[in-house]
Tab-separated table of N, CA and C in Angstrom:
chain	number	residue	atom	x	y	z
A	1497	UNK	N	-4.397	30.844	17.678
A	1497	UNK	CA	-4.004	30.378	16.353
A	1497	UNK	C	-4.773	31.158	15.295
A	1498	UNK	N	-4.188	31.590	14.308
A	1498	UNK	CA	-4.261	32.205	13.059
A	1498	UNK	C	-5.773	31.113	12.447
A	1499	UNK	N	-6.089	31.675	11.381
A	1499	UNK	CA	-7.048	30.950	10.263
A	1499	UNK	C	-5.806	30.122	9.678
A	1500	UNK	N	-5.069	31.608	9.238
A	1500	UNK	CA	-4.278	30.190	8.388
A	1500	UNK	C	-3.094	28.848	9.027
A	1501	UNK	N	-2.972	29.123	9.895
A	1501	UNK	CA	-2.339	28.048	10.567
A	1501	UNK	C	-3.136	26.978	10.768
A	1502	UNK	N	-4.315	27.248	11.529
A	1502	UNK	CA	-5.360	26.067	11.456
A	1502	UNK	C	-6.296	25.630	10.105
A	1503	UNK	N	-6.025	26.462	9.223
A	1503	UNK	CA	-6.500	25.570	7.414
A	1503	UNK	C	-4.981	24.668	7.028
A	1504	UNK	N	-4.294	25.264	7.421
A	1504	UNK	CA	-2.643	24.242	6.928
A	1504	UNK	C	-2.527	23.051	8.224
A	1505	UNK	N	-2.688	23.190	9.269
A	1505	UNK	CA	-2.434	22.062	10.175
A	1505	UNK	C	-3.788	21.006	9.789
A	1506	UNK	N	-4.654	21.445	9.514
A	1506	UNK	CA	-5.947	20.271	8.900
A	1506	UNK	C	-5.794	19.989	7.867
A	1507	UNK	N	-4.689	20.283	6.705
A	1507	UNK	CA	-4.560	19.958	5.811
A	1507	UNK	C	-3.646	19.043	5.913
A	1508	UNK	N	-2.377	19.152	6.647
A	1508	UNK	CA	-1.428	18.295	6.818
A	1508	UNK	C	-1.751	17.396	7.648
A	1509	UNK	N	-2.811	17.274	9.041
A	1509	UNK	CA	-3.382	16.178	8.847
A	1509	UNK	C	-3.945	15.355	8.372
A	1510	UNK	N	-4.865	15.718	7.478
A	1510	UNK	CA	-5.498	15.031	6.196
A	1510	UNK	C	-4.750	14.252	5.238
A	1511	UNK	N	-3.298	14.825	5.252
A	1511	UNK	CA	-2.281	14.348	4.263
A	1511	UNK	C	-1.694	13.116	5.223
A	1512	UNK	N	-1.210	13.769	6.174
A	1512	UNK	CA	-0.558	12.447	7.321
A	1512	UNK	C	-1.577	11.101	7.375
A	1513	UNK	N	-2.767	11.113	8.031
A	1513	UNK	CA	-3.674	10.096	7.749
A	1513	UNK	C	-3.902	9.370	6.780
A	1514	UNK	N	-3.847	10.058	5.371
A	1514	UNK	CA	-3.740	9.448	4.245
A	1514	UNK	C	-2.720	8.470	3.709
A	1515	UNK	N	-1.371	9.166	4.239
A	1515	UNK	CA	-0.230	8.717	4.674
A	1515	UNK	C	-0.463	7.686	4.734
A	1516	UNK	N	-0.720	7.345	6.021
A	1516	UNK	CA	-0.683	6.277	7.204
A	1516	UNK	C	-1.392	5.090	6.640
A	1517	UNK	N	-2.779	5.658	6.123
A	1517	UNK	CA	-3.831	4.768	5.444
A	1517	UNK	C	-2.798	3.900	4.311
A	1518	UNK	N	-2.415	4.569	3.604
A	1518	UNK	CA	-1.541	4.020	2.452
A	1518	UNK	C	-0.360	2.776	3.193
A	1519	UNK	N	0.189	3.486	3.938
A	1519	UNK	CA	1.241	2.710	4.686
A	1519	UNK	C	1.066	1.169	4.979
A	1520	UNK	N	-0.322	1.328	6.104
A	1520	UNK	CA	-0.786	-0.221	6.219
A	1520	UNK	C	-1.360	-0.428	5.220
A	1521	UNK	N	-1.763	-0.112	4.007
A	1521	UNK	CA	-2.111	-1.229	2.910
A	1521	UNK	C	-0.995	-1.607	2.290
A	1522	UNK	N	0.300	-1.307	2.322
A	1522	UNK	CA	1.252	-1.523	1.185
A	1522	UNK	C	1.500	-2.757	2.452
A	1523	UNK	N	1.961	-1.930	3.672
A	1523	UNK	CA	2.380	-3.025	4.693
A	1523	UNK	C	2.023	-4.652	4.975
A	1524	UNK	N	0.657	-4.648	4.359
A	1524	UNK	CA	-0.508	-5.481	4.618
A	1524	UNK	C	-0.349	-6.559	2.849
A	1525	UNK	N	0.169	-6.053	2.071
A	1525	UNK	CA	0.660	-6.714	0.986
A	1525	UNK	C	1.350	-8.212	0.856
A	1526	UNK	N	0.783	-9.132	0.205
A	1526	UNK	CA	1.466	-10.206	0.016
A	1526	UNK	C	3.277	-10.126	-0.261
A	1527	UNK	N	3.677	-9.354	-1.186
A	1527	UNK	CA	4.682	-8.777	-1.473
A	1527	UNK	C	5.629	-7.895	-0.559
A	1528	UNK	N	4.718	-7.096	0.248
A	1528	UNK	CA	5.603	-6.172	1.281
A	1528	UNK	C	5.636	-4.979	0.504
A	1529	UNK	N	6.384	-3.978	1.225
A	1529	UNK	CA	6.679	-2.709	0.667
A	1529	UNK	C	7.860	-2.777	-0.357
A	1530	UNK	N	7.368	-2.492	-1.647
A	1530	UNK	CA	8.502	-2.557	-3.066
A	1530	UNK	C	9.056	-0.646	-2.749
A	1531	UNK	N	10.167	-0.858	-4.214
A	1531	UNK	CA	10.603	0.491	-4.554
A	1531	UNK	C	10.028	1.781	-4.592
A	1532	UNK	N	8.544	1.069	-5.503
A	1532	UNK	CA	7.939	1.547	-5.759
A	1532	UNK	C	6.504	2.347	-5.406
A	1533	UNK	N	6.512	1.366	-3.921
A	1533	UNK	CA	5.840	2.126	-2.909
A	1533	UNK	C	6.105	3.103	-2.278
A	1534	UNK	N	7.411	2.910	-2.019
A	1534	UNK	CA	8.003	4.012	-1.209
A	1534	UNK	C	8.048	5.251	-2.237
A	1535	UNK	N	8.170	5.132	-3.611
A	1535	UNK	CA	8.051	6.334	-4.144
A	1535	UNK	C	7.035	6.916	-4.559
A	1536	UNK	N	5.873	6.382	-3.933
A	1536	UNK	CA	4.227	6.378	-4.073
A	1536	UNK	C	3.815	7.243	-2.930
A	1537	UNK	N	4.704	6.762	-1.696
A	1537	UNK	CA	4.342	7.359	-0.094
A	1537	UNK	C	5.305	8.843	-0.078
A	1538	UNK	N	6.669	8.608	-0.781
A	1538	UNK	CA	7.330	10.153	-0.982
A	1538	UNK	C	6.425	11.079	-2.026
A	1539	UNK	N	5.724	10.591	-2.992
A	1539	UNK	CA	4.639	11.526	-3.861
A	1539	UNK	C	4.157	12.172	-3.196
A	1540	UNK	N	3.149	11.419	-2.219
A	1540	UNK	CA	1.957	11.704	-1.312
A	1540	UNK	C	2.587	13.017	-0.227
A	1541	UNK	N	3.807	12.508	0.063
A	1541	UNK	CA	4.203	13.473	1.658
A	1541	UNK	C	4.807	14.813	0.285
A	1542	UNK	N	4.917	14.748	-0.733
A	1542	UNK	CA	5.210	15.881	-1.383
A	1542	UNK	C	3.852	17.082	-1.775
A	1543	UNK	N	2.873	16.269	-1.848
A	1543	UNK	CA	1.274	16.680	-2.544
A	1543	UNK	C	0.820	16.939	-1.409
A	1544	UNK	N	1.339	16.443	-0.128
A	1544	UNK	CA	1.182	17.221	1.166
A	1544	UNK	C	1.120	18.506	1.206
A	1545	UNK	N	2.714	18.008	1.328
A	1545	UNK	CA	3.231	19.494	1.544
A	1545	UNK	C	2.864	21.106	0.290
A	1546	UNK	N	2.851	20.227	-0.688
A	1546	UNK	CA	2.088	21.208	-1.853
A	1546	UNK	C	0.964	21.961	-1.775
A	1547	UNK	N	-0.474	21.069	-1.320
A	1547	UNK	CA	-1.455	21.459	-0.449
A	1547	UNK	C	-1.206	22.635	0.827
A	1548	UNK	N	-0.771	22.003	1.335
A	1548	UNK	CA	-0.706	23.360	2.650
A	1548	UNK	C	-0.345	24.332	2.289
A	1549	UNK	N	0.951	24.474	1.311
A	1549	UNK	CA	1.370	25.862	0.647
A	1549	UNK	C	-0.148	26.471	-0.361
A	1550	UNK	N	-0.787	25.751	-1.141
A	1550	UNK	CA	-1.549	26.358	-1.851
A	1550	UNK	C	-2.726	26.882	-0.608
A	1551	UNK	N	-2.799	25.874	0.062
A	1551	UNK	CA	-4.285	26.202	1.168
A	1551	UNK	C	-3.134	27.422	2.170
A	1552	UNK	N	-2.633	27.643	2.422
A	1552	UNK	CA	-1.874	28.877	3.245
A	1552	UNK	C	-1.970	29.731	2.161
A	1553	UNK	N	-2.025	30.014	0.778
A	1553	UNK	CA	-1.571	31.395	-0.151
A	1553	UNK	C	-2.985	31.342	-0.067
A	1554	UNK	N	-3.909	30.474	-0.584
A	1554	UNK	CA	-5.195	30.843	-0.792
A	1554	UNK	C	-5.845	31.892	0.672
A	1555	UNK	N	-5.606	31.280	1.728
A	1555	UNK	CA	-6.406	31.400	2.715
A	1555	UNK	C	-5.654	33.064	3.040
A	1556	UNK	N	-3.848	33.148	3.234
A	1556	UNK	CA	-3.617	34.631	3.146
A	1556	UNK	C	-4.197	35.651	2.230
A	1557	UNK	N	-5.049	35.284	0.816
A	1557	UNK	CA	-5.539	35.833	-0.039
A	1557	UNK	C	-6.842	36.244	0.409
A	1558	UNK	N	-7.678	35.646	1.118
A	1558	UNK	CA	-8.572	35.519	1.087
A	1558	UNK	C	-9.226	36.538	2.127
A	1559	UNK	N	-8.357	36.838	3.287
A	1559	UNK	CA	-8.225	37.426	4.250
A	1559	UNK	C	-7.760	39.033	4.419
């Protein structure tokens, strides 16, 4: 495996976990999961994916 494959796969784990973390607290809610969570958890899997692209250009830069 590349550098940069393994700086983007630890990043997108970092994002997934975070994920997840978020998940069972909304889950765990008196209320349950609203609209508005779910467009809280689609943010997150977007700022994901945003991350890995910046941490992949950085890290091809860098190299």
């Amino acid at each position: 495996m590349t550098l940069i494959m393994k700086s983007v796969l630890i990043t997108a784990g970092l994002g997934i976990l975070l994920i997840g973390i978020e998940w069972n607290m909304m889950r765990k809610k008196k209320g349950g999961v609203t609209p508005v969570d779910w467009r809280n958890l689609r943010d997150l899997a977007f700022m994901t994916a945003g991350a890995c692209a910046l941490v992949a250009f950085g890290v091809a830069n860098l190299t």
